[in-house]
Amino acid sequence: MKIGLFIRPNSQNPAPVLKAVIDFLHARDQEIVVSKTAPRELIGDYDFITFRKLDEIPDYVDVMFSIGGDGTFLGAARLMAPTEKPILGIYLGGLGFLADVSMENHEERLSSFLNGKYRVEKKSMLNASVIYAEHTENYFALNEFVIDRGRAMKMIKIDTFVDDDYLNSYRADGLIVSTPTGSTAYSLAAGGPIIVPHLDVIIISPICSHSLSARPVVISGDQKICINCQGFSEDVSLVGDGQIRVHLDKARRVEIRRADFKLHIIRFEGDSFFQTLRTKMGWGHDIRGN
């Protein structure tokens, strides 16, 4: 099996986990594939690793292992999702909601994977089309797209439509359009609801709206959100998964809809969304000690 390893140099000390994963896979005769741009001080001096250009890896490998936090996973997700090949998250600690494998259980779970003892969970992604006068640019996100005011010191006006039906003109610091997966990320911090992953919906959440009546709205996953960009300053941007930034001052509008493909994530027996919520959010524990 060809297994890609996706890492980011600024991940929280990935070297020990990376070495353990490489040694484990090599001992079981798996081909390990890494980007040519990956820092060699993290990869080590292994002579059996296959190095390829990053944009060649999705078509070459059978599966991608993301080693890091949720930010690393989001980058791997955008790379792999169009191929609909699976991705496995190996986390280094922290709050992460997306990865299931840790340093403590990596041998057990990687063995389960190699033995076919896993399931594939399919997650919706978002496609944002930034429409200019003469061309259109498309971007993808797993968690959310955000209309961000940037460095502007005042709120912005965000004219928002759903399926060409006028919804609202939000006067706010920004607007979040998220998937169910992203409902536990930025949207949650902005007061949005937690959505179970299998629901086919999109969440629209204003950021610090100057109106007490402005509340998150949940729409069908089949619907399209259109945002009018006329009047935006050069500070206003579209931000995807906190990693992509596109300035909107020259755009006419942004259209956000569910992507035509889904991200395939490897899950194991015993994994539970509600168990993850309890663990990551600290639920089920009485902090008073009662």
PDB file of C-alpha atoms in Angstrom:
ATOM      1  CA  MET A   1       0.000   0.000   0.000  1.00  0.00           C
ATOM      2  CA  LYS A   2       1.198   3.507  -0.795  1.00  0.00           C
ATOM      3  CA  ILE A   3       0.726   5.723   2.292  1.00  0.00           C
ATOM      4  CA  GLY A   4       1.285   9.469   2.156  1.00  0.00           C
ATOM      5  CA  LEU A   5       2.416  11.397   5.229  1.00  0.00           C
ATOM      6  CA  PHE A   6       1.212  15.004   5.448  1.00  0.00           C
ATOM      7  CA  ILE A   7       2.956  17.266   7.972  1.00  0.00           C
ATOM      8  CA  ARG A   8       3.439  20.973   8.545  1.00  0.00           C
ATOM      9  CA  PRO A   9       6.769  22.380   9.774  1.00  0.00           C
ATOM     10  CA  ASN A  10       5.051  24.490  12.423  1.00  0.00           C
ATOM     11  CA  SER A  11       3.200  21.541  13.940  1.00  0.00           C
ATOM     12  CA  GLN A  12       3.768  20.942  17.632  1.00  0.00           C
ATOM     13  CA  ASN A  13       6.984  18.865  17.584  1.00  0.00           C
ATOM     14  CA  PRO A  14       5.827  16.175  15.153  1.00  0.00           C
ATOM     15  CA  ALA A  15       9.222  14.417  15.029  1.00  0.00           C
ATOM     16  CA  PRO A  16       8.647  11.703  17.726  1.00  0.00           C
ATOM     17  CA  VAL A  17       5.233  10.709  16.347  1.00  0.00           C
ATOM     18  CA  LEU A  18       6.493  10.899  12.766  1.00  0.00           C
ATOM     19  CA  LYS A  19       9.432   8.597  13.538  1.00  0.00           C
ATOM     20  CA  ALA A  20       7.170   6.090  15.308  1.00  0.00           C
ATOM     21  CA  VAL A  21       4.742   6.020  12.361  1.00  0.00           C
ATOM     22  CA  ILE A  22       7.510   5.677   9.762  1.00  0.00           C
ATOM     23  CA  ASP A  23       9.175   2.831  11.678  1.00  0.00           C
ATOM     24  CA  PHE A  24       5.829   1.069  12.161  1.00  0.00           C
ATOM     25  CA  LEU A  25       4.868   1.259   8.482  1.00  0.00           C
ATOM     26  CA  HIS A  26       8.322   0.327   7.177  1.00  0.00           C
ATOM     27  CA  ALA A  27       8.402  -2.770   9.414  1.00  0.00           C
ATOM     28  CA  ARG A  28       5.203  -3.881   7.659  1.00  0.00           C
ATOM     29  CA  ASP A  29       6.522  -3.281   4.142  1.00  0.00           C
ATOM     30  CA  GLN A  30       4.333  -0.284   3.335  1.00  0.00           C
ATOM     31  CA  GLU A  31       5.536   2.314   0.827  1.00  0.00           C
ATOM     32  CA  ILE A  32       5.852   5.689   2.556  1.00  0.00           C
ATOM     33  CA  VAL A  33       5.380   8.808   0.431  1.00  0.00           C
ATOM     34  CA  VAL A  34       6.327  12.332   1.529  1.00  0.00           C
ATOM     35  CA  SER A  35       6.372  15.703  -0.217  1.00  0.00           C
ATOM     36  CA  LYS A  36       9.718  16.863  -1.582  1.00  0.00           C
ATOM     37  CA  THR A  37       9.209  20.128   0.301  1.00  0.00           C
ATOM     38  CA  ALA A  38       8.855  18.431   3.705  1.00  0.00           C
ATOM     39  CA  PRO A  39      11.628  19.465   6.135  1.00  0.00           C
ATOM     40  CA  ARG A  40      14.288  16.764   6.067  1.00  0.00           C
ATOM     41  CA  GLU A  41      15.171  17.424   9.711  1.00  0.00           C
ATOM     42  CA  LEU A  42      11.689  16.145  10.594  1.00  0.00           C
ATOM     43  CA  ILE A  43      11.691  13.226   8.151  1.00  0.00           C
ATOM     44  CA  GLY A  44      15.140  11.948   9.052  1.00  0.00           C
ATOM     45  CA  ASP A  45      17.687  10.161   6.862  1.00  0.00           C
ATOM     46  CA  TYR A  46      15.559   7.199   5.841  1.00  0.00           C
ATOM     47  CA  ASP A  47      16.576   5.898   2.398  1.00  0.00           C
ATOM     48  CA  PHE A  48      13.352   3.945   1.787  1.00  0.00           C
ATOM     49  CA  ILE A  49      10.957   6.925   1.662  1.00  0.00           C
ATOM     50  CA  THR A  50       9.482   7.965  -1.689  1.00  0.00           C
ATOM     51  CA  PHE A  51       9.593  11.728  -2.286  1.00  0.00           C
ATOM     52  CA  ARG A  52       7.210  13.294  -4.792  1.00  0.00           C
ATOM     53  CA  LYS A  53       5.850  16.740  -5.592  1.00  0.00           C
ATOM     54  CA  LEU A  54       2.977  17.638  -3.287  1.00  0.00           C
ATOM     55  CA  ASP A  55       0.447  17.995  -6.111  1.00  0.00           C
ATOM     56  CA  GLU A  56       1.375  14.513  -7.404  1.00  0.00           C
ATOM     57  CA  ILE A  57       0.805  12.725  -4.111  1.00  0.00           C
ATOM     58  CA  PRO A  58      -3.035  12.552  -4.049  1.00  0.00           C
ATOM     59  CA  ASP A  59      -3.184  10.528  -7.282  1.00  0.00           C
ATOM     60  CA  TYR A  60      -0.172   8.397  -6.359  1.00  0.00           C
ATOM     61  CA  VAL A  61      -1.057   7.217  -2.837  1.00  0.00           C
ATOM     62  CA  ASP A  62      -3.860   4.952  -1.576  1.00  0.00           C
ATOM     63  CA  VAL A  63      -4.348   6.839   1.677  1.00  0.00           C
ATOM     64  CA  MET A  64      -3.011   9.950   3.419  1.00  0.00           C
ATOM     65  CA  PHE A  65      -1.950  10.125   7.061  1.00  0.00           C
ATOM     66  CA  SER A  66      -2.172  13.630   8.540  1.00  0.00           C
ATOM     67  CA  ILE A  67       0.293  14.071  11.410  1.00  0.00           C
ATOM     68  CA  GLY A  68      -0.350  17.166  13.538  1.00  0.00           C
ATOM     69  CA  GLY A  69      -3.338  19.078  14.825  1.00  0.00           C
ATOM     70  CA  ASP A  70      -6.629  20.051  13.233  1.00  0.00           C
ATOM     71  CA  GLY A  71      -4.870  22.681  11.118  1.00  0.00           C
ATOM     72  CA  THR A  72      -2.656  20.040   9.538  1.00  0.00           C
ATOM     73  CA  PHE A  73      -5.706  17.833   8.983  1.00  0.00           C
ATOM     74  CA  LEU A  74      -7.573  20.651   7.229  1.00  0.00           C
ATOM     75  CA  GLY A  75      -4.679  21.145   4.824  1.00  0.00           C
ATOM     76  CA  ALA A  76      -4.542  17.426   4.077  1.00  0.00           C
ATOM     77  CA  ALA A  77      -8.315  17.363   3.624  1.00  0.00           C
ATOM     78  CA  ARG A  78      -8.300  20.029   0.912  1.00  0.00           C
ATOM     79  CA  LEU A  79      -5.490  18.170  -0.849  1.00  0.00           C
ATOM     80  CA  MET A  80      -7.120  14.717  -0.775  1.00  0.00           C
ATOM     81  CA  ALA A  81     -10.877  15.330  -0.859  1.00  0.00           C
ATOM     82  CA  PRO A  82     -11.223  15.755  -4.661  1.00  0.00           C
ATOM     83  CA  THR A  83      -9.792  12.232  -5.111  1.00  0.00           C
ATOM     84  CA  GLU A  84     -12.168  10.805  -2.447  1.00  0.00           C
ATOM     85  CA  LYS A  85      -9.283   8.689  -1.166  1.00  0.00           C
ATOM     86  CA  PRO A  86      -9.302   8.253   2.623  1.00  0.00           C
ATOM     87  CA  ILE A  87      -7.406  10.295   5.168  1.00  0.00           C
ATOM     88  CA  LEU A  88      -6.339   9.233   8.661  1.00  0.00           C
ATOM     89  CA  GLY A  89      -5.620  11.802  11.356  1.00  0.00           C
ATOM     90  CA  ILE A  90      -2.799  11.323  13.873  1.00  0.00           C
ATOM     91  CA  TYR A  91      -2.827  14.128  16.421  1.00  0.00           C
ATOM     92  CA  LEU A  92      -0.127  15.579  18.641  1.00  0.00           C
ATOM     93  CA  GLY A  93      -2.369  16.772  21.471  1.00  0.00           C
ATOM     94  CA  GLY A  94      -4.564  19.815  22.015  1.00  0.00           C
ATOM     95  CA  LEU A  95      -8.277  20.264  21.393  1.00  0.00           C
ATOM     96  CA  GLY A  96      -8.451  18.567  17.977  1.00  0.00           C
ATOM     97  CA  PHE A  97     -11.802  17.122  16.901  1.00  0.00           C
ATOM     98  CA  LEU A  98     -10.737  15.568  13.593  1.00  0.00           C
ATOM     99  CA  ALA A  99      -7.983  13.025  14.351  1.00  0.00           C
ATOM    100  CA  ASP A 100      -8.498   9.641  16.026  1.00  0.00           C
ATOM    101  CA  VAL A 101      -4.968   8.276  16.411  1.00  0.00           C
ATOM    102  CA  SER A 102      -2.502   9.362  19.105  1.00  0.00           C
ATOM    103  CA  MET A 103       1.021   8.438  20.140  1.00  0.00           C
ATOM    104  CA  GLU A 104      -0.485   6.236  22.838  1.00  0.00           C
ATOM    105  CA  ASN A 105      -2.711   4.132  20.577  1.00  0.00           C
ATOM    106  CA  HIS A 106      -0.999   4.436  17.186  1.00  0.00           C
ATOM    107  CA  GLU A 107       0.218   0.821  17.002  1.00  0.00           C
ATOM    108  CA  GLU A 108      -3.208  -0.611  17.809  1.00  0.00           C
ATOM    109  CA  ARG A 109      -5.070   1.670  15.406  1.00  0.00           C
ATOM    110  CA  LEU A 110      -2.595   1.495  12.552  1.00  0.00           C
ATOM    111  CA  SER A 111      -2.655  -2.302  12.848  1.00  0.00           C
ATOM    112  CA  SER A 112      -6.451  -2.177  12.649  1.00  0.00           C
ATOM    113  CA  PHE A 113      -6.199  -0.033   9.540  1.00  0.00           C
ATOM    114  CA  LEU A 114      -3.729  -2.332   7.781  1.00  0.00           C
ATOM    115  CA  ASN A 115      -5.969  -5.298   8.646  1.00  0.00           C
ATOM    116  CA  GLY A 116      -9.033  -3.578   7.203  1.00  0.00           C
ATOM    117  CA  LYS A 117     -10.741  -3.127  10.568  1.00  0.00           C
ATOM    118  CA  TYR A 118     -12.089   0.379  10.083  1.00  0.00           C
ATOM    119  CA  ARG A 119     -14.959   2.267   8.513  1.00  0.00           C
ATOM    120  CA  VAL A 120     -15.036   5.299   6.242  1.00  0.00           C
ATOM    121  CA  GLU A 121     -16.986   8.379   7.299  1.00  0.00           C
ATOM    122  CA  LYS A 122     -17.922  10.761   4.493  1.00  0.00           C
ATOM    123  CA  LYS A 123     -17.962  14.462   5.314  1.00  0.00           C
ATOM    124  CA  SER A 124     -19.386  17.309   3.259  1.00  0.00           C
ATOM    125  CA  MET A 125     -17.113  20.110   2.124  1.00  0.00           C
ATOM    126  CA  LEU A 126     -17.867  23.609   0.894  1.00  0.00           C
ATOM    127  CA  ASN A 127     -17.094  25.146  -2.476  1.00  0.00           C
ATOM    128  CA  ALA A 128     -16.748  28.938  -2.586  1.00  0.00           C
ATOM    129  CA  SER A 129     -16.858  30.629  -5.989  1.00  0.00           C
ATOM    130  CA  VAL A 130     -15.402  34.149  -5.984  1.00  0.00           C
ATOM    131  CA  ILE A 131     -16.922  35.829  -9.005  1.00  0.00           C
ATOM    132  CA  TYR A 132     -15.134  38.733 -10.698  1.00  0.00           C
ATOM    133  CA  ALA A 133     -16.149  40.730 -13.771  1.00  0.00           C
ATOM    134  CA  GLU A 134     -14.327  38.453 -16.197  1.00  0.00           C
ATOM    135  CA  HIS A 135     -13.475  35.243 -14.336  1.00  0.00           C
ATOM    136  CA  THR A 136     -14.333  33.006 -11.360  1.00  0.00           C
ATOM    137  CA  GLU A 137     -12.029  31.401  -8.791  1.00  0.00           C
ATOM    138  CA  ASN A 138     -13.027  28.323  -6.769  1.00  0.00           C
ATOM    139  CA  TYR A 139     -11.869  27.331  -3.291  1.00  0.00           C
ATOM    140  CA  PHE A 140     -12.722  24.449  -0.960  1.00  0.00           C
ATOM    141  CA  ALA A 141     -13.018  24.104   2.819  1.00  0.00           C
ATOM    142  CA  LEU A 142     -13.878  21.355   5.282  1.00  0.00           C
ATOM    143  CA  ASN A 143     -14.828  23.501   8.279  1.00  0.00           C
ATOM    144  CA  GLU A 144     -15.935  26.909   7.090  1.00  0.00           C
ATOM    145  CA  PHE A 145     -15.640  29.964   4.930  1.00  0.00           C
ATOM    146  CA  VAL A 146     -15.604  33.344   6.677  1.00  0.00           C
ATOM    147  CA  ILE A 147     -16.303  36.824   5.368  1.00  0.00           C
ATOM    148  CA  ASP A 148     -13.680  38.591   7.454  1.00  0.00           C
ATOM    149  CA  ARG A 149     -13.453  42.347   7.994  1.00  0.00           C
ATOM    150  CA  GLY A 150      -9.663  42.085   8.376  1.00  0.00           C
ATOM    151  CA  ARG A 151      -7.912  45.158   9.760  1.00  0.00           C
ATOM    152  CA  ALA A 152     -10.947  47.397   9.410  1.00  0.00           C
ATOM    153  CA  MET A 153     -11.849  49.001  12.740  1.00  0.00           C
ATOM    154  CA  LYS A 154     -15.560  49.136  12.025  1.00  0.00           C
ATOM    155  CA  MET A 155     -18.196  46.564  11.230  1.00  0.00           C
ATOM    156  CA  ILE A 156     -19.068  45.697   7.654  1.00  0.00           C
ATOM    157  CA  LYS A 157     -22.385  45.269   5.874  1.00  0.00           C
ATOM    158  CA  ILE A 158     -22.879  41.770   4.441  1.00  0.00           C
ATOM    159  CA  ASP A 159     -25.849  41.412   2.076  1.00  0.00           C
ATOM    160  CA  THR A 160     -26.716  37.714   2.157  1.00  0.00           C
ATOM    161  CA  PHE A 161     -29.019  35.636  -0.051  1.00  0.00           C
ATOM    162  CA  VAL A 162     -30.053  31.958   0.054  1.00  0.00           C
ATOM    163  CA  ASP A 163     -30.934  30.508  -3.361  1.00  0.00           C
ATOM    164  CA  ASP A 164     -31.308  34.088  -4.653  1.00  0.00           C
ATOM    165  CA  ASP A 165     -33.848  34.772  -1.872  1.00  0.00           C
ATOM    166  CA  TYR A 166     -32.794  37.738   0.270  1.00  0.00           C
ATOM    167  CA  LEU A 167     -31.946  36.634   3.843  1.00  0.00           C
ATOM    168  CA  ASN A 168     -30.434  39.600   5.667  1.00  0.00           C
ATOM    169  CA  SER A 169     -27.968  42.468   5.587  1.00  0.00           C
ATOM    170  CA  TYR A 170     -25.715  41.654   8.498  1.00  0.00           C
ATOM    171  CA  ARG A 171     -23.892  44.558  10.098  1.00  0.00           C
ATOM    172  CA  ALA A 172     -21.202  42.642  11.879  1.00  0.00           C
ATOM    173  CA  ASP A 173     -17.520  41.852  12.184  1.00  0.00           C
ATOM    174  CA  GLY A 174     -17.987  39.013   9.720  1.00  0.00           C
ATOM    175  CA  LEU A 175     -20.053  36.024   8.678  1.00  0.00           C
ATOM    176  CA  ILE A 176     -19.304  32.301   9.026  1.00  0.00           C
ATOM    177  CA  VAL A 177     -20.661  29.695   6.612  1.00  0.00           C
ATOM    178  CA  SER A 178     -19.848  26.249   7.999  1.00  0.00           C
ATOM    179  CA  THR A 179     -20.381  22.537   7.520  1.00  0.00           C
ATOM    180  CA  PRO A 180     -21.549  20.205  10.316  1.00  0.00           C
ATOM    181  CA  THR A 181     -17.864  19.346  10.796  1.00  0.00           C
ATOM    182  CA  GLY A 182     -17.083  23.047  11.222  1.00  0.00           C
ATOM    183  CA  SER A 183     -19.901  23.503  13.735  1.00  0.00           C
ATOM    184  CA  THR A 184     -17.440  22.665  16.535  1.00  0.00           C
ATOM    185  CA  ALA A 185     -14.863  25.165  15.238  1.00  0.00           C
ATOM    186  CA  TYR A 186     -15.143  28.931  14.605  1.00  0.00           C
ATOM    187  CA  SER A 187     -18.930  28.745  14.263  1.00  0.00           C
ATOM    188  CA  LEU A 188     -19.212  27.359  17.793  1.00  0.00           C
ATOM    189  CA  ALA A 189     -17.097  30.211  19.166  1.00  0.00           C
ATOM    190  CA  ALA A 190     -19.463  32.665  17.447  1.00  0.00           C
ATOM    191  CA  GLY A 191     -22.516  31.145  19.123  1.00  0.00           C
ATOM    192  CA  GLY A 192     -23.489  28.681  16.407  1.00  0.00           C
ATOM    193  CA  PRO A 193     -25.098  25.299  17.134  1.00  0.00           C
ATOM    194  CA  ILE A 194     -23.303  21.966  17.342  1.00  0.00           C
ATOM    195  CA  ILE A 195     -24.515  19.801  14.446  1.00  0.00           C
ATOM    196  CA  VAL A 196     -24.100  16.009  14.315  1.00  0.00           C
ATOM    197  CA  PRO A 197     -21.846  15.086  11.372  1.00  0.00           C
ATOM    198  CA  HIS A 198     -24.307  13.071   9.284  1.00  0.00           C
ATOM    199  CA  LEU A 199     -26.820  15.906   8.813  1.00  0.00           C
ATOM    200  CA  ASP A 200     -26.832  17.490   5.354  1.00  0.00           C
ATOM    201  CA  VAL A 201     -26.983  21.152   6.354  1.00  0.00           C
ATOM    202  CA  ILE A 202     -25.046  24.418   6.178  1.00  0.00           C
ATOM    203  CA  ILE A 203     -24.820  26.877   9.095  1.00  0.00           C
ATOM    204  CA  ILE A 204     -24.759  30.666   8.659  1.00  0.00           C
ATOM    205  CA  SER A 205     -23.457  32.456  11.783  1.00  0.00           C
ATOM    206  CA  PRO A 206     -22.854  36.223  12.085  1.00  0.00           C
ATOM    207  CA  ILE A 207     -19.805  37.370  14.057  1.00  0.00           C
ATOM    208  CA  CYS A 208     -20.604  40.020  16.675  1.00  0.00           C
ATOM    209  CA  SER A 209     -23.637  41.330  14.818  1.00  0.00           C
ATOM    210  CA  HIS A 210     -24.877  44.772  15.844  1.00  0.00           C
ATOM    211  CA  SER A 211     -28.398  43.370  16.246  1.00  0.00           C
ATOM    212  CA  LEU A 212     -29.777  41.197  19.026  1.00  0.00           C
ATOM    213  CA  SER A 213     -32.129  39.538  16.536  1.00  0.00           C
ATOM    214  CA  ALA A 214     -29.327  38.271  14.278  1.00  0.00           C
ATOM    215  CA  ARG A 215     -28.968  34.585  15.076  1.00  0.00           C
ATOM    216  CA  PRO A 216     -27.375  31.581  13.368  1.00  0.00           C
ATOM    217  CA  VAL A 217     -29.470  30.056  10.592  1.00  0.00           C
ATOM    218  CA  VAL A 218     -29.348  26.402   9.513  1.00  0.00           C
ATOM    219  CA  ILE A 219     -30.238  25.713   5.873  1.00  0.00           C
ATOM    220  CA  SER A 220     -30.352  22.618   3.676  1.00  0.00           C
ATOM    221  CA  GLY A 221     -27.106  21.295   2.252  1.00  0.00           C
ATOM    222  CA  ASP A 222     -28.651  21.609  -1.219  1.00  0.00           C
ATOM    223  CA  GLN A 223     -28.961  25.377  -0.953  1.00  0.00           C
ATOM    224  CA  LYS A 224     -26.575  28.111  -2.114  1.00  0.00           C
ATOM    225  CA  ILE A 225     -25.462  31.185  -0.164  1.00  0.00           C
ATOM    226  CA  CYS A 226     -24.706  34.311  -2.171  1.00  0.00           C
ATOM    227  CA  ILE A 227     -22.887  37.306  -0.671  1.00  0.00           C
ATOM    228  CA  ASN A 228     -22.759  40.655  -2.434  1.00  0.00           C
ATOM    229  CA  CYS A 229     -19.212  42.050  -2.406  1.00  0.00           C
ATOM    230  CA  GLN A 230     -19.964  45.529  -3.751  1.00  0.00           C
ATOM    231  CA  GLY A 231     -18.813  48.136  -1.286  1.00  0.00           C
ATOM    232  CA  PHE A 232     -16.232  45.907   0.421  1.00  0.00           C
ATOM    233  CA  SER A 233     -12.913  47.599   1.182  1.00  0.00           C
ATOM    234  CA  GLU A 234      -9.553  45.998   0.428  1.00  0.00           C
ATOM    235  CA  ASP A 235      -9.438  44.761   4.034  1.00  0.00           C
ATOM    236  CA  VAL A 236     -12.420  42.434   3.611  1.00  0.00           C
ATOM    237  CA  SER A 237     -11.500  38.864   2.727  1.00  0.00           C
ATOM    238  CA  LEU A 238     -12.871  35.394   2.236  1.00  0.00           C
ATOM    239  CA  VAL A 239     -11.029  33.022   4.584  1.00  0.00           C
ATOM    240  CA  GLY A 240     -11.223  29.251   4.138  1.00  0.00           C
ATOM    241  CA  ASP A 241     -10.465  26.972   7.111  1.00  0.00           C
ATOM    242  CA  GLY A 242      -8.295  29.733   8.567  1.00  0.00           C
ATOM    243  CA  GLN A 243      -5.650  28.953   5.923  1.00  0.00           C
ATOM    244  CA  ILE A 244      -6.813  30.505   2.634  1.00  0.00           C
ATOM    245  CA  ARG A 245      -7.324  34.263   2.316  1.00  0.00           C
ATOM    246  CA  VAL A 246      -8.790  35.981  -0.756  1.00  0.00           C
ATOM    247  CA  HIS A 247      -9.373  39.748  -0.828  1.00  0.00           C
ATOM    248  CA  LEU A 248     -12.863  40.660  -2.010  1.00  0.00           C
ATOM    249  CA  ASP A 249     -12.634  44.357  -2.868  1.00  0.00           C
ATOM    250  CA  LYS A 250     -12.484  43.562  -6.609  1.00  0.00           C
ATOM    251  CA  ALA A 251     -15.013  40.700  -6.522  1.00  0.00           C
ATOM    252  CA  ARG A 252     -18.668  41.041  -7.468  1.00  0.00           C
ATOM    253  CA  ARG A 253     -20.032  38.290  -5.250  1.00  0.00           C
ATOM    254  CA  VAL A 254     -19.215  35.063  -3.439  1.00  0.00           C
ATOM    255  CA  GLU A 255     -21.326  31.957  -3.897  1.00  0.00           C
ATOM    256  CA  ILE A 256     -20.935  29.151  -1.339  1.00  0.00           C
ATOM    257  CA  ARG A 257     -22.448  25.712  -1.794  1.00  0.00           C
ATOM    258  CA  ARG A 258     -21.790  22.104  -0.888  1.00  0.00           C
ATOM    259  CA  ALA A 259     -18.881  20.672  -2.889  1.00  0.00           C
ATOM    260  CA  ASP A 260     -19.491  17.922  -5.459  1.00  0.00           C
ATOM    261  CA  PHE A 261     -17.210  15.528  -3.549  1.00  0.00           C
ATOM    262  CA  LYS A 262     -16.911  14.419   0.060  1.00  0.00           C
ATOM    263  CA  LEU A 263     -13.930  13.911   2.308  1.00  0.00           C
ATOM    264  CA  HIS A 264     -13.396  10.264   3.290  1.00  0.00           C
ATOM    265  CA  ILE A 265     -12.131   9.915   6.870  1.00  0.00           C
ATOM    266  CA  ILE A 266     -11.000   6.656   8.474  1.00  0.00           C
ATOM    267  CA  ARG A 267     -12.761   5.823  11.743  1.00  0.00           C
ATOM    268  CA  PHE A 268     -12.389   2.882  14.116  1.00  0.00           C
ATOM    269  CA  GLU A 269     -14.667   0.721  16.218  1.00  0.00           C
ATOM    270  CA  GLY A 270     -15.758   2.517  19.354  1.00  0.00           C
ATOM    271  CA  ASP A 271     -15.368   6.006  17.892  1.00  0.00           C
ATOM    272  CA  SER A 272     -18.345   8.183  18.812  1.00  0.00           C
ATOM    273  CA  PHE A 273     -19.127  11.813  18.013  1.00  0.00           C
ATOM    274  CA  PHE A 274     -20.715  12.306  21.421  1.00  0.00           C
ATOM    275  CA  GLN A 275     -17.786  10.655  23.185  1.00  0.00           C
ATOM    276  CA  THR A 276     -15.488  13.062  21.358  1.00  0.00           C
ATOM    277  CA  LEU A 277     -17.669  15.978  22.446  1.00  0.00           C
ATOM    278  CA  ARG A 278     -17.566  14.862  26.073  1.00  0.00           C
ATOM    279  CA  THR A 279     -13.789  14.413  25.956  1.00  0.00           C
ATOM    280  CA  LYS A 280     -12.911  17.611  24.107  1.00  0.00           C
ATOM    281  CA  MET A 281     -15.511  19.863  25.757  1.00  0.00           C
ATOM    282  CA  GLY A 282     -15.130  18.477  29.270  1.00  0.00           C
ATOM    283  CA  TRP A 283     -18.774  17.445  29.453  1.00  0.00           C
ATOM    284  CA  GLY A 284     -20.045  14.844  31.914  1.00  0.00           C
ATOM    285  CA  HIS A 285     -17.765  16.041  34.715  1.00  0.00           C
ATOM    286  CA  ASP A 286     -19.003  18.008  37.706  1.00  0.00           C
ATOM    287  CA  ILE A 287     -16.247  20.553  38.323  1.00  0.00           C
ATOM    288  CA  ARG A 288     -17.663  21.050  41.827  1.00  0.00           C
ATOM    289  CA  GLY A 289     -16.677  17.479  42.684  1.00  0.00           C
ATOM    290  CA  ASN A 290     -20.225  16.359  43.466  1.00  0.00           C
TER     291      ASN A 290
END
